[in-house]
Amino acid sequence: MLPARLHPGGVEAASPGAEAQPLLRRLGRLATLSPAEQAMIAELGRGPLRELPARAEIHPEGVCPPPAALLSGWACRIRMLADGRRQIVAFLLPGDLIGRPPPCLPAPCAALALTRVLLADAQPLFAAGFVHHPPVQTGLGRALRAAELQEEILLRDQVVRLGRQTAYERLASLLLELRQRLEMAGLAQPGRFALPLTQEVLADALGLSVVHINRTVQQMRRDRLIELRGGQVIILQPEALQSVADWQDIPGLRD
Amino acid sequence: MLPARLHPGGVEAASPGAEAQPLLRRLGRLATLSPAEQAMIAELGRGPLRELPARAEIHPEGVCPPPAALLSGWACRIRMLADGRRQIVAFLLPGDLIGRPPPCLPAPCAALALTRVLLADAQPLFAAGFVHHPPVQTGLGRALRAAELQEEILLRDQVVRLGRQTAYERLASLLLELRQRLEMAGLAQPGRFALPLTQEVLADALGLSVVHINRTVQQMRRDRLIELRGGQVIILQPEALQSVADWQDIPGLRD
DNA sequence: CGGTGGTCTTAACATAGGTTGTTGCCGACC
DNA sequence: GGTCGGCAACAACCTATGTTAAGACCACCG
């Protein structure tokens, strides 16, 4: 609704369109984009944006949400059971896409802001990449398609974590996933990144209790694999962490 | 490789093209197909088929498998950890699609036949529905797209199961999922269907040990929710099972 | 300043589910 | 008809993780 320049707080928008940087970076890594496509993506950052505070619902469960791009802040897809148990299905990071172009089935989970978030309407992107041309034909189409496929891969990783890994392994694996994703969006220094998540959120993502997350974090600190304070993670021993987590890199796509 | 008519065993191929029935049924439920599209699908059953015995690998981990349609038999997507732990990520039922049209990222999990399976080359389908036209434009495109979206929904259900449900709830939920999917492919009588899975396979899917699967099955039998013998399940109390599992139907798409 | 609420931390105890090992059934194969 | 392998069933014991509860720290706010 409001133009971008009315949101001075938080986003350090030095150059115009800077809000779209992570999205541009990520999609640009997935396929070669034409200058026109790059411009279209950068334009999103100048278009009408939706700003939401932490804890706000981006879209509820059971609807078919319109395509949006997460420009800044963290969010998640979450599902709740009847008795209140919560499972975070996926984390959404700057540069990620929420919602699908039609035809679209009702989403089985809600999307929730974990921090203050800035959302842009991604309808034009999907229209250009998915609807007007077959996705294979354009760089943008291939990039959007690859983003979808990556999301599916992350979902499968999550299944393996929850199904067959111990608490310690799950935490290691999640941290490595977030690190790589943030790097792909240009938001992490090597070995160090911001993690604006409470232990309760981690618990809901990893299928554990808060108490046990705490135990596990303590242990990982004592083992000198990570440091975690004030919303910042430092990965002290990447190789050790990778071997604990049985980690394999998230594949990309270059045309 | 071999033409369909050289596979007399197992498939009761009364009319020609009968092998493609489940696929036709399922895609036809997802979108309205033109007669030409229906013919193209039926044609798959007459084209060169790939037959594999139980336990055979359909495709390994880490490759980009060509699109195939599972015409008969059960299979699964599975991922293995370095130390041999296995997690079944998804079950593949007759009428399901394996592999993706390019652009495609290396699959993070292998596909494994759980029974004898019959596979057809699905490249023509994806070419027509995805590559030559944008998926929205044709009925086939919409159906293929909906099938993909359904698969993603199943994956999210699986995450919730493994993350937040008890063994008993997981089993209930999986049985309901399989029931609905088999019904959508026209392969289940109401309240009763074939389940050609060993308890070990169930364990690998539900993130449990074989022993505990056995305990859980016994309990569910004692509670008179299901019968399970000789590869057949009878759901005795569907509503009770649904309330245990916190079940919601898998959404479909009708144009 | 002193509440108030959110988050992290720790401890004690409870339990769902894992592990190991044995038995019995049944169909396949010689 | 015997033997063998795969599978289901069951028991005894063990452990990872959940639950409940309470204190410490910190940010915010009146």
Coordinates of C-alpha atoms (C1' of nucleotides) in Angstrom, one line a residue:
Chain A
M1 CA 0.0 0.0 0.0
L2 CA 2.5 2.6 1.2
P3 CA 5.4 3.5 -1.1
A4 CA 8.7 2.2 0.0
R5 CA 10.2 5.5 1.0
L6 CA 7.6 5.9 3.7
H7 CA 9.3 3.0 5.6
P8 CA 12.5 4.6 6.9
G9 CA 12.8 2.4 9.9
G10 CA 15.1 -0.7 9.8
V11 CA 15.9 -1.1 6.1
E12 CA 19.0 0.8 5.3
A13 CA 17.9 1.8 1.8
A14 CA 21.0 3.6 0.6
S15 CA 20.3 3.2 -3.1
P16 CA 16.8 3.0 -4.5
G17 CA 15.7 -0.5 -4.9
A18 CA 18.1 -1.7 -2.3
E19 CA 15.3 -3.6 -0.6
A20 CA 15.2 -6.0 -3.5
Q21 CA 18.9 -6.9 -3.2
P22 CA 18.5 -10.3 -1.6
L23 CA 15.8 -11.4 -4.1
L24 CA 17.9 -10.2 -7.0
R25 CA 20.9 -11.9 -5.7
R26 CA 19.2 -15.2 -5.1
L27 CA 17.3 -15.4 -8.3
G28 CA 20.4 -14.2 -10.2
R29 CA 22.3 -17.1 -8.7
L30 CA 19.7 -19.6 -9.9
A31 CA 19.6 -18.6 -13.6
T32 CA 21.0 -15.9 -15.9
L33 CA 18.6 -13.0 -15.9
S34 CA 18.2 -10.5 -18.7
P35 CA 18.7 -6.8 -17.9
A36 CA 14.9 -6.3 -18.3
E37 CA 14.3 -9.1 -15.8
Q38 CA 16.7 -7.7 -13.3
A39 CA 15.1 -4.4 -13.7
M40 CA 11.7 -5.9 -13.1
I41 CA 12.9 -7.5 -9.9
A42 CA 14.5 -4.3 -8.6
E43 CA 11.3 -2.5 -9.4
L44 CA 9.5 -4.7 -6.8
G45 CA 11.4 -2.9 -4.1
R46 CA 10.0 0.4 -5.3
G47 CA 6.5 -0.8 -5.7
P48 CA 3.8 -0.8 -3.0
L49 CA 5.1 -2.8 -0.1
R50 CA 3.4 -4.5 2.8
E51 CA 5.0 -4.1 6.2
L52 CA 4.1 -6.3 9.1
P53 CA 5.4 -6.5 12.7
A54 CA 6.8 -9.6 14.3
R55 CA 4.2 -12.2 15.1
A56 CA 1.8 -11.0 12.5
E57 CA 0.1 -13.5 10.2
I58 CA 1.1 -13.1 6.6
H59 CA -1.6 -15.4 5.4
P60 CA -3.8 -17.9 7.3
E61 CA -4.0 -21.6 6.8
G62 CA -6.3 -23.0 4.1
V63 CA -6.3 -20.1 1.7
C64 CA -4.5 -19.6 -1.6
P65 CA -2.2 -16.7 -1.0
P66 CA -1.2 -14.4 -3.8
P67 CA 2.5 -14.5 -4.7
A68 CA 4.6 -12.3 -2.6
A69 CA 8.4 -11.8 -2.2
L70 CA 9.9 -11.5 1.2
L71 CA 12.3 -8.5 0.9
S72 CA 13.5 -8.2 4.5
G73 CA 12.9 -9.9 7.8
W74 CA 12.3 -13.6 8.7
A75 CA 9.1 -15.5 8.5
C76 CA 7.9 -19.1 8.6
R77 CA 5.3 -21.5 7.4
I78 CA 3.6 -23.1 10.4
R79 CA 1.0 -25.7 11.0
M80 CA -1.0 -26.1 14.2
L81 CA -2.7 -29.2 15.5
A82 CA -6.1 -29.1 17.2
D83 CA -4.6 -29.3 20.7
G84 CA -2.2 -26.4 20.1
R85 CA 1.0 -28.2 19.1
R86 CA 2.8 -26.2 16.5
Q87 CA 5.2 -27.3 13.8
I88 CA 7.2 -24.9 11.8
V89 CA 7.4 -26.4 8.3
A90 CA 9.9 -24.0 6.8
F91 CA 11.7 -20.8 7.4
L92 CA 11.3 -17.9 5.0
L93 CA 14.3 -15.6 4.6
P94 CA 14.8 -12.4 2.7
G95 CA 14.7 -13.2 -1.0
D96 CA 12.3 -16.1 -0.6
L97 CA 8.9 -16.3 -2.3
I98 CA 5.6 -16.9 -0.5
G99 CA 2.5 -18.0 -2.3
R100 CA 2.0 -19.5 -5.7
P101 CA 0.7 -18.3 -9.0
P102 CA -2.7 -19.8 -9.8
P103 CA -3.7 -22.6 -10.3
C104 CA -3.0 -23.0 -6.7
L105 CA -4.3 -25.3 -4.0
P106 CA -5.3 -24.0 -0.5
A107 CA -2.1 -23.8 1.5
P108 CA -2.0 -26.4 4.3
C109 CA -0.1 -24.0 6.6
A110 CA -0.2 -20.4 7.6
A111 CA 2.7 -18.0 7.1
L112 CA 3.8 -16.0 10.1
A113 CA 6.3 -13.1 10.5
L114 CA 9.1 -13.9 13.0
T115 CA 10.5 -10.4 12.8
R116 CA 9.3 -7.2 11.2
V117 CA 9.0 -8.1 7.5
L118 CA 8.7 -6.2 4.3
L119 CA 6.7 -7.9 1.5
A120 CA 6.4 -7.0 -2.2
D121 CA 3.8 -8.1 -4.6
A122 CA 5.4 -10.8 -6.8
Q123 CA 2.5 -11.2 -9.2
P124 CA 4.3 -9.5 -12.0
L125 CA 7.3 -11.9 -11.7
F126 CA 5.1 -15.0 -11.9
A127 CA 3.1 -13.5 -14.7
A128 CA 6.2 -12.9 -16.7
G129 CA 8.0 -16.1 -15.8
F130 CA 5.2 -18.6 -15.5
V131 CA 2.0 -17.5 -17.1
H132 CA 2.9 -15.7 -20.3
H133 CA 5.7 -18.0 -21.3
P134 CA 6.5 -21.6 -20.3
P135 CA 9.0 -21.4 -17.4
V136 CA 11.8 -23.0 -19.4
Q137 CA 11.9 -20.3 -21.9
T138 CA 13.0 -17.3 -19.9
G139 CA 15.7 -16.8 -17.4
L140 CA 13.2 -15.5 -14.9
G141 CA 11.0 -18.6 -15.4
R142 CA 13.9 -20.9 -14.8
A143 CA 14.9 -19.0 -11.7
L144 CA 11.4 -19.1 -10.2
R145 CA 11.2 -22.7 -11.0
A146 CA 14.5 -23.4 -9.4
A147 CA 13.4 -21.5 -6.3
E148 CA 10.4 -23.8 -6.1
L149 CA 12.5 -26.9 -6.5
Q150 CA 14.9 -25.7 -3.8
E151 CA 12.1 -25.2 -1.5
E152 CA 11.0 -28.8 -2.0
I153 CA 14.5 -30.0 -1.3
L154 CA 14.5 -28.1 1.9
L155 CA 11.2 -29.7 2.8
R156 CA 12.7 -33.1 2.3
D157 CA 15.7 -32.2 4.4
Q158 CA 13.3 -31.2 7.1
V159 CA 11.6 -34.6 6.8
V160 CA 14.9 -36.4 7.3
R161 CA 15.9 -34.2 10.2
L162 CA 12.6 -34.8 12.0
G163 CA 12.3 -38.5 11.1
R164 CA 15.8 -39.8 11.7
Q165 CA 18.1 -37.4 13.4
T166 CA 18.8 -36.7 17.1
A167 CA 18.3 -33.3 18.6
Y168 CA 21.9 -32.5 18.3
E169 CA 22.1 -33.5 14.7
R170 CA 18.9 -31.6 13.9
L171 CA 20.2 -28.4 15.3
A172 CA 23.5 -28.7 13.5
S173 CA 21.6 -29.4 10.2
L174 CA 19.3 -26.5 10.6
L175 CA 22.1 -24.0 11.4
L176 CA 24.0 -25.2 8.3
E177 CA 20.8 -24.8 6.2
L178 CA 20.3 -21.3 7.4
R179 CA 23.9 -20.4 6.8
Q180 CA 23.9 -21.5 3.3
R181 CA 20.6 -19.9 2.5
L182 CA 21.7 -16.6 4.0
E183 CA 24.9 -16.8 2.0
M184 CA 22.9 -17.3 -1.2
A185 CA 21.0 -14.1 -0.4
G186 CA 24.2 -12.3 0.4
L187 CA 23.2 -11.9 4.1
A188 CA 25.9 -13.8 5.9
Q189 CA 29.6 -13.2 6.6
P190 CA 31.4 -16.5 6.3
G191 CA 31.0 -18.4 9.5
R192 CA 28.7 -15.8 11.1
F193 CA 25.2 -14.7 10.7
A194 CA 22.1 -13.2 12.4
L195 CA 19.6 -15.7 13.9
P196 CA 16.6 -13.7 15.1
L197 CA 14.9 -16.8 16.6
T198 CA 13.9 -17.6 20.1
Q199 CA 14.6 -21.0 21.4
E200 CA 10.9 -21.6 21.4
V201 CA 10.8 -21.0 17.6
L202 CA 13.8 -23.4 17.2
A203 CA 11.9 -26.0 19.2
D204 CA 8.8 -25.7 17.0
A205 CA 10.9 -26.1 13.9
L206 CA 12.9 -29.0 15.1
G207 CA 10.1 -31.0 16.7
L208 CA 11.5 -30.7 20.2
S209 CA 10.7 -29.0 23.5
V210 CA 12.1 -25.6 24.5
V211 CA 13.9 -27.2 27.4
H212 CA 15.6 -29.8 25.2
I213 CA 16.6 -27.2 22.6
N214 CA 18.3 -25.3 25.5
R215 CA 20.1 -28.5 26.6
T216 CA 21.2 -29.1 23.1
V217 CA 22.5 -25.6 22.5
Q218 CA 24.4 -25.7 25.7
Q219 CA 26.0 -28.9 24.7
M220 CA 27.0 -27.6 21.3
R221 CA 28.5 -24.6 23.0
R222 CA 30.5 -26.8 25.4
D223 CA 31.7 -28.8 22.4
R224 CA 32.9 -25.5 20.9
L225 CA 31.1 -26.1 17.6
I226 CA 29.2 -22.8 17.8
E227 CA 28.7 -19.6 19.6
L228 CA 25.2 -18.2 20.0
R229 CA 24.5 -14.9 21.7
G230 CA 22.3 -11.9 21.1
G231 CA 20.8 -13.3 17.9
Q232 CA 24.1 -13.9 16.3
V233 CA 25.6 -17.3 15.5
I234 CA 29.2 -18.0 14.9
I235 CA 30.1 -21.4 13.5
L236 CA 33.4 -22.3 15.1
Q237 CA 34.0 -25.6 13.4
P238 CA 32.1 -25.9 10.1
E239 CA 33.5 -29.2 9.1
A240 CA 32.7 -30.8 12.5
L241 CA 29.2 -29.4 12.3
Q242 CA 28.8 -30.7 8.8
S243 CA 29.9 -34.2 9.8
V244 CA 27.5 -34.2 12.8
A245 CA 24.6 -33.1 10.6
D246 CA 25.4 -35.4 7.7
W247 CA 25.3 -32.3 5.6
Q248 CA 25.1 -31.9 1.9
D249 CA 25.0 -28.5 0.2
I250 CA 21.7 -27.3 -1.3
P251 CA 22.1 -27.7 -5.0
G252 CA 21.7 -24.7 -7.2
L253 CA 21.0 -24.3 -10.9
R254 CA 23.0 -22.4 -13.5
D255 CA 21.0 -22.7 -16.7
Chain B
M1 CA 11.9 -51.0 -23.3
L2 CA 9.6 -54.0 -23.7
P3 CA 6.1 -53.3 -25.1
A4 CA 3.3 -53.6 -22.6
R5 CA 1.8 -56.8 -23.9
L6 CA 5.0 -58.7 -23.0
H7 CA 4.1 -58.2 -19.3
P8 CA 1.2 -60.5 -18.8
G9 CA 1.9 -61.1 -15.1
G10 CA 0.3 -59.0 -12.5
V11 CA -1.5 -56.3 -14.4
E12 CA -4.9 -57.4 -15.4
A13 CA -4.8 -55.6 -18.7
A14 CA -8.3 -56.4 -20.0
S15 CA -8.6 -53.5 -22.4
P16 CA -5.6 -52.0 -24.1
G17 CA -4.3 -49.0 -22.2
A18 CA -5.8 -50.2 -19.0
E19 CA -2.4 -49.8 -17.3
A20 CA -2.8 -46.0 -17.5
Q21 CA -6.1 -46.1 -15.7
P22 CA -4.9 -44.8 -12.4
L23 CA -2.9 -42.0 -14.0
L24 CA -5.8 -41.0 -16.2
R25 CA -8.2 -41.1 -13.3
R26 CA -6.0 -39.0 -11.0
L27 CA -5.1 -36.3 -13.5
G28 CA -8.7 -36.2 -14.7
R29 CA -9.7 -35.4 -11.2
L30 CA -7.3 -32.6 -10.9
A31 CA -8.4 -30.7 -14.1
T32 CA -10.6 -31.1 -17.1
L33 CA -8.7 -32.8 -19.8
S34 CA -9.4 -32.6 -23.5
P35 CA -10.0 -35.8 -25.4
A36 CA -6.6 -35.4 -27.1
E37 CA -5.0 -35.1 -23.7
Q38 CA -6.8 -38.1 -22.4
A39 CA -5.7 -40.1 -25.4
M40 CA -2.1 -39.0 -24.9
I41 CA -2.2 -40.3 -21.3
A42 CA -3.8 -43.6 -22.3
E43 CA -1.1 -43.9 -24.9
L44 CA 1.6 -44.0 -22.2
G45 CA 0.3 -47.4 -21.2
R46 CA 0.9 -48.7 -24.7
G47 CA 4.3 -47.1 -25.1
P48 CA 7.6 -48.7 -24.0
L49 CA 7.4 -49.5 -20.3
R50 CA 10.0 -50.1 -17.7
E51 CA 9.4 -53.0 -15.4
L52 CA 11.3 -53.4 -12.1
P53 CA 11.1 -56.0 -9.4
A54 CA 10.5 -55.1 -5.7
R55 CA 13.6 -53.5 -4.1
A56 CA 15.0 -52.3 -7.3
E57 CA 16.3 -48.7 -7.5
I58 CA 14.2 -46.6 -9.9
H59 CA 16.8 -43.8 -9.8
P60 CA 19.7 -43.1 -7.4
E61 CA 20.2 -40.1 -5.1
G62 CA 21.8 -37.0 -6.6
V63 CA 20.8 -37.3 -10.2
C64 CA 18.1 -35.5 -12.2
P65 CA 15.8 -38.3 -13.2
P66 CA 13.7 -38.0 -16.4
P67 CA 10.0 -37.7 -15.9
A68 CA 8.2 -41.1 -15.5
A69 CA 4.7 -42.1 -14.5
L70 CA 4.2 -45.0 -12.1
L71 CA 1.5 -47.1 -13.7
S72 CA 1.3 -49.9 -11.3
G73 CA 3.0 -51.0 -8.0
W74 CA 4.2 -49.0 -5.1
A75 CA 7.5 -47.1 -4.7
C76 CA 9.0 -44.5 -2.4
R77 CA 11.4 -41.7 -2.2
I78 CA 14.0 -42.5 0.3
R79 CA 17.1 -40.8 1.8
M80 CA 19.9 -42.5 3.7
L81 CA 22.2 -41.1 6.3
A82 CA 25.9 -42.0 6.3
D83 CA 25.5 -44.5 9.1
G84 CA 22.7 -46.4 7.4
R85 CA 19.6 -44.8 9.0
R86 CA 16.9 -44.6 6.3
Q87 CA 14.0 -42.1 6.0
I88 CA 11.2 -42.6 3.5
V89 CA 10.3 -39.2 2.4
A90 CA 7.2 -40.1 0.3
F91 CA 5.3 -43.0 -1.0
L92 CA 4.6 -43.2 -4.7
L93 CA 1.4 -44.9 -5.7
P94 CA 0.0 -45.9 -9.1
G95 CA -0.8 -42.7 -11.0
D96 CA 2.0 -40.7 -9.4
L97 CA 4.7 -39.0 -11.3
I98 CA 8.4 -39.4 -10.6
G99 CA 11.1 -37.0 -11.8
R100 CA 10.7 -33.5 -13.2
P101 CA 11.0 -31.8 -16.5
P102 CA 14.1 -29.8 -16.9
P103 CA 15.2 -27.4 -15.5
C104 CA 15.6 -29.8 -12.6
L105 CA 17.9 -29.9 -9.6
P106 CA 19.6 -33.1 -8.6
A107 CA 17.2 -35.1 -6.5
P108 CA 18.1 -35.2 -2.9
C109 CA 16.7 -38.7 -2.5
A110 CA 16.6 -42.0 -4.4
A111 CA 13.4 -43.7 -5.7
L112 CA 13.0 -47.3 -4.7
A113 CA 10.4 -49.9 -5.9
L114 CA 8.5 -51.4 -2.9
T115 CA 6.7 -53.9 -5.1
R116 CA 7.0 -54.9 -8.7
V117 CA 6.4 -51.6 -10.6
L118 CA 5.6 -50.6 -14.1
L119 CA 6.9 -47.2 -15.3
A120 CA 6.1 -45.2 -18.4
D121 CA 8.0 -42.4 -19.9
A122 CA 6.2 -39.2 -19.0
Q123 CA 8.4 -36.9 -21.1
P124 CA 5.6 -36.3 -23.7
L125 CA 3.2 -35.3 -20.9
F126 CA 5.5 -32.7 -19.5
A127 CA 6.5 -31.5 -22.9
A128 CA 2.9 -30.8 -23.8
G129 CA 1.8 -29.5 -20.4
F130 CA 4.9 -27.6 -19.2
V131 CA 7.3 -26.9 -22.0
H132 CA 5.4 -26.0 -25.1
H133 CA 2.7 -24.0 -23.3
P134 CA 2.6 -22.3 -19.9
P135 CA 1.1 -24.8 -17.5
V136 CA -2.0 -22.6 -16.8
Q137 CA -3.1 -22.7 -20.4
T138 CA -3.9 -26.4 -20.9
G139 CA -5.9 -28.8 -18.8
L140 CA -3.0 -31.1 -18.8
G141 CA -0.7 -28.4 -17.6
R142 CA -3.0 -27.5 -14.8
A143 CA -3.3 -31.2 -13.8
L144 CA 0.4 -31.7 -13.8
R145 CA 0.9 -28.6 -11.8
A146 CA -1.8 -29.6 -9.3
A147 CA -0.1 -33.0 -8.9
E148 CA 3.1 -31.2 -8.0
L149 CA 1.4 -29.0 -5.5
Q150 CA -0.4 -32.0 -4.0
E151 CA 3.0 -33.7 -3.5
E152 CA 4.2 -30.7 -1.7
I153 CA 1.2 -30.7 0.6
L154 CA 1.9 -34.4 1.4
L155 CA 5.5 -33.5 2.2
R156 CA 4.3 -30.9 4.6
D157 CA 1.9 -33.3 6.2
Q158 CA 4.8 -35.6 6.6
V159 CA 6.8 -32.9 8.4
V160 CA 4.0 -32.3 10.9
R161 CA 3.6 -36.1 11.5
L162 CA 7.3 -36.5 12.2
G163 CA 7.7 -33.3 14.1
R164 CA 4.8 -33.2 16.4
Q165 CA 2.7 -36.4 16.4
T166 CA 3.0 -39.5 18.5
A167 CA 3.6 -42.9 17.0
Y168 CA -0.1 -43.7 17.2
E169 CA -1.1 -40.5 15.5
R170 CA 1.5 -40.9 12.8
L171 CA 0.2 -44.3 11.9
A172 CA -3.4 -43.1 11.8
S173 CA -2.4 -40.1 9.7
L174 CA -0.4 -42.2 7.2
L175 CA -3.2 -44.7 6.8
L176 CA -5.7 -42.0 6.0
E177 CA -3.3 -40.4 3.5
L178 CA -2.8 -43.6 1.7
R179 CA -6.5 -44.3 1.7
Q180 CA -7.4 -41.0 0.2
R181 CA -4.7 -41.2 -2.4
L182 CA -5.7 -44.7 -3.5
E183 CA -9.3 -43.6 -3.7
M184 CA -8.3 -40.7 -5.9
A185 CA -6.6 -43.2 -8.2
G186 CA -9.6 -45.5 -8.1
L187 CA -7.7 -48.2 -6.3
A188 CA -9.5 -48.5 -3.0
Q189 CA -12.9 -49.8 -1.9
P190 CA -14.3 -47.5 0.7
G191 CA -12.8 -48.4 4.1
R192 CA -10.5 -51.1 2.7
F193 CA -7.4 -51.1 0.6
A194 CA -4.2 -53.1 -0.2
L195 CA -1.1 -52.1 1.8
P196 CA 1.9 -54.0 0.4
L197 CA 4.3 -52.7 3.0
T198 CA 6.3 -54.5 5.6
Q199 CA 6.4 -53.1 9.1
E200 CA 10.0 -52.1 8.5
V201 CA 8.9 -49.9 5.6
L202 CA 6.3 -48.3 7.8
A203 CA 8.9 -47.7 10.4
D204 CA 11.2 -46.0 7.9
A205 CA 8.4 -43.8 6.7
L206 CA 7.2 -42.8 10.2
G207 CA 10.5 -42.3 11.8
L208 CA 10.1 -45.1 14.3
S209 CA 11.6 -48.5 15.0
V210 CA 10.1 -51.7 13.6
V211 CA 9.4 -52.9 17.1
H212 CA 7.5 -49.7 18.0
I213 CA 5.5 -49.9 14.8
N214 CA 4.5 -53.3 15.8
R215 CA 3.4 -52.2 19.2
T216 CA 1.5 -49.4 17.7
V217 CA -0.3 -51.6 15.2
Q218 CA -1.3 -54.0 17.9
Q219 CA -2.7 -51.2 20.0
M220 CA -4.7 -49.8 17.1
R221 CA -6.1 -53.3 16.4
R222 CA -7.0 -53.7 20.1
D223 CA -8.7 -50.3 19.9
R224 CA -10.7 -51.7 17.0
L225 CA -9.8 -48.8 14.8
I226 CA -8.3 -51.0 12.0
E227 CA -7.7 -54.5 10.8
L228 CA -4.5 -55.3 9.1
R229 CA -3.7 -58.7 7.7
G230 CA -2.1 -60.1 4.6
G231 CA -1.4 -56.8 3.1
Q232 CA -4.9 -55.6 3.4
V233 CA -6.1 -52.8 5.7
I234 CA -9.7 -52.3 6.8
I235 CA -10.5 -49.1 8.5
L236 CA -13.1 -49.9 11.0
Q237 CA -13.8 -46.5 12.5
P238 CA -12.9 -43.8 10.0
E239 CA -14.1 -40.9 12.1
A240 CA -12.2 -42.1 15.2
L241 CA -9.1 -42.5 13.1
Q242 CA -9.5 -39.0 11.7
S243 CA -9.8 -37.5 15.0
V244 CA -6.8 -39.3 16.3
A245 CA -4.8 -38.1 13.4
D246 CA -6.0 -34.6 13.3
W247 CA -6.8 -35.3 9.7
Q248 CA -7.8 -32.9 6.9
D249 CA -8.5 -34.0 3.4
I250 CA -5.9 -33.5 0.7
P251 CA -7.3 -30.6 -1.4
G252 CA -7.9 -31.1 -5.1
L253 CA -8.3 -28.7 -7.9
R254 CA -11.2 -28.5 -10.3
D255 CA -10.1 -25.7 -12.8
Chain C
dC1 C1' 12.9 3.5 40.4
dG2 C1' 10.4 -0.8 40.9
dG3 C1' 6.9 -3.8 38.3
dT4 C1' 6.0 -6.8 34.5
dG5 C1' 6.6 -10.0 30.8
dG6 C1' 9.5 -12.4 27.8
dT7 C1' 13.4 -15.3 27.3
dC8 C1' 17.1 -18.2 28.9
dT9 C1' 18.7 -21.6 32.2
dT10 C1' 18.7 -25.4 35.3
dA11 C1' 16.9 -29.3 38.1
dA12 C1' 14.0 -33.4 39.2
dC13 C1' 11.2 -36.5 37.5
dA14 C1' 8.2 -39.0 33.9
dT15 C1' 7.5 -41.4 29.6
dA16 C1' 7.5 -42.5 24.7
dG17 C1' 10.1 -44.9 22.0
dG18 C1' 14.7 -47.4 21.0
dT19 C1' 17.6 -51.7 21.5
dT20 C1' 18.4 -56.4 21.9
dG21 C1' 17.1 -60.8 21.7
dT22 C1' 13.9 -64.7 21.4
dT23 C1' 9.9 -67.2 19.4
dG24 C1' 6.8 -68.7 16.0
dC25 C1' 4.7 -68.6 11.5
dC26 C1' 4.7 -69.3 6.7
dG27 C1' 6.0 -69.5 2.0
dA28 C1' 10.0 -70.6 -1.2
dC29 C1' 13.1 -73.6 -2.6
dC30 C1' 15.8 -77.8 -2.9
Chain D
dG1 C1' 9.3 -83.2 3.7
dG2 C1' 13.1 -80.5 5.6
dT3 C1' 15.5 -76.3 5.8
dC4 C1' 15.9 -71.6 5.2
dG5 C1' 14.8 -66.6 5.1
dG6 C1' 11.6 -62.9 5.8
dC7 C1' 8.3 -61.2 8.7
dA8 C1' 5.3 -60.5 12.8
dA9 C1' 5.0 -60.8 17.7
dC10 C1' 6.5 -60.2 22.4
dA11 C1' 9.4 -59.2 26.6
dA12 C1' 13.0 -56.8 29.3
dC13 C1' 15.6 -53.2 29.7
dC14 C1' 17.6 -48.6 28.4
dT15 C1' 17.8 -43.7 26.9
dA16 C1' 16.5 -39.5 24.6
dT17 C1' 13.4 -36.4 25.1
dG18 C1' 9.2 -34.3 27.4
dT19 C1' 7.1 -32.1 31.6
dT20 C1' 6.8 -29.2 35.4
dA21 C1' 8.6 -25.9 38.1
dA22 C1' 11.5 -22.4 39.7
dG23 C1' 15.1 -18.9 39.5
dA24 C1' 18.0 -15.4 36.8
dC25 C1' 18.5 -12.0 33.5
dC26 C1' 17.0 -8.1 30.7
dA27 C1' 14.1 -4.8 28.2
dC28 C1' 10.5 -2.1 28.5
dC29 C1' 7.2 0.9 30.9
dG30 C1' 4.7 3.4 34.1

